[in-house]
Amino acid sequence: MRYFLRRTLHAVFLLFGVSLLTFLFSALTPGNYFDEMRLNPQISRETVTALRAQYQLDRPLPIRYAHWLNSVAHGQLGFSFAYNAPVAPLLWVRVRNTLLLTITATLLAWLLALPLGIWSAAKFGRTSDRVLSSATATLLVIPDLVLALGLLILAVRTGWFPTGGLVSVGFDELSPLHKLRDLASHMTLPVIALALASLPTLVRHVRASVAEVLAAPFLRAAHSHGIPNRKLLYNYALRAAANPLISLFGFSVGMLLSGSLLVEVVMSWPGLGPLLLESILARDLYVVIGGVLLSMVFLVSGNLLADALLYWADPRIRTAERAR
């Protein structure tokens, strides 16, 4: 319990530091949202000055940060200049879409990576292992942008999948089954792009971890006792190699929000990516800070999840914690 308390306190201080640095760097960036209004002859200088005062942009930086922390405590995460609304509801709608996409892609990538990595480790050094390693190496060097554009071109050329959006026009009039089918068709290409982007790294980590364990004396002894290969790989080798894979799983959970931003922009998925891009270009300060803070919250949560899974899976960690 003390271990998780220390980790949680460390995460809180980390989030505070990240929010402070993000606020500082964003605030020190030249220009702000209201600068373009000064160039519009139809908007008076007094109006711009009043808007800056309304959003407290004329106050010193520490006071603005304290005001923003107060809005965070009230669940607002600041106020959007462009939408004239609290940031939290704006982000929440987009985060739901991003999580729907990234959780599906992450689960798909892990469901493919585990059997492929274990199979590659079992065939270590053979022709089949070299072919799979070459395929993952080739996929690893393809940029995410190229991969997403290639899938998008495929959709345009074939017409098999929609080329953007979350659902089709008239979605509300469809039956529940057709709604699910329509949503799945819109998700297919972004999910494939995200899964293929992370698959090579996952396969290589699973292969390396399992291959290292397969060379251990206890597994050689188990193999000599006639234990079937499938049981040896999935019941013994995978469990022994679980620690680094659990850490990698926690990291992949932590990167759910930030890992899909480029794919969302390219494939017009209405998630966090397009909103953050619009906010950065418009200098909508608090939306950018809220997006960065949410990404950091997921990264910290992923690390805490990995710590909890490691604590549950490895008795050595529990023993060392009780000995302190």
PDB file of N, CA, C and O in Angstrom, residues 10 37 65 127 163:
ATOM      1  N   HIS A  10       3.902  10.761  -6.327  1.00  0.00           N
ATOM      2  CA  HIS A  10       4.858  11.134  -7.380  1.00  0.00           C
ATOM      3  C   HIS A  10       4.121  11.532  -8.654  1.00  0.00           C
ATOM      4  O   HIS A  10       4.508  12.498  -9.340  1.00  0.00           O
ATOM      5  N   MET A  37      -7.768  39.853 -34.218  1.00  0.00           N
ATOM      6  CA  MET A  37      -8.888  40.792 -34.145  1.00  0.00           C
ATOM      7  C   MET A  37      -8.423  42.232 -34.297  1.00  0.00           C
ATOM      8  O   MET A  37      -9.180  43.091 -34.772  1.00  0.00           O
ATOM      9  N   TYR A  65      -2.261  31.608 -13.843  1.00  0.00           N
ATOM     10  CA  TYR A  65      -2.073  30.183 -13.534  1.00  0.00           C
ATOM     11  C   TYR A  65      -2.912  29.782 -12.322  1.00  0.00           C
ATOM     12  O   TYR A  65      -3.522  28.703 -12.315  1.00  0.00           O
ATOM     13  N   THR A 127      14.019 -19.913 -40.776  1.00  0.00           N
ATOM     14  CA  THR A 127      13.599 -19.102 -41.916  1.00  0.00           C
ATOM     15  C   THR A 127      12.301 -18.355 -41.637  1.00  0.00           C
ATOM     16  O   THR A 127      12.160 -17.171 -41.976  1.00  0.00           O
ATOM     17  N   THR A 163     -14.280   7.395 -45.961  1.00  0.00           N
ATOM     18  CA  THR A 163     -12.985   8.084 -45.940  1.00  0.00           C
ATOM     19  C   THR A 163     -12.890   9.150 -44.850  1.00  0.00           C
ATOM     20  O   THR A 163     -11.987   9.975 -44.876  1.00  0.00           O
TER      21      THR A 163
END
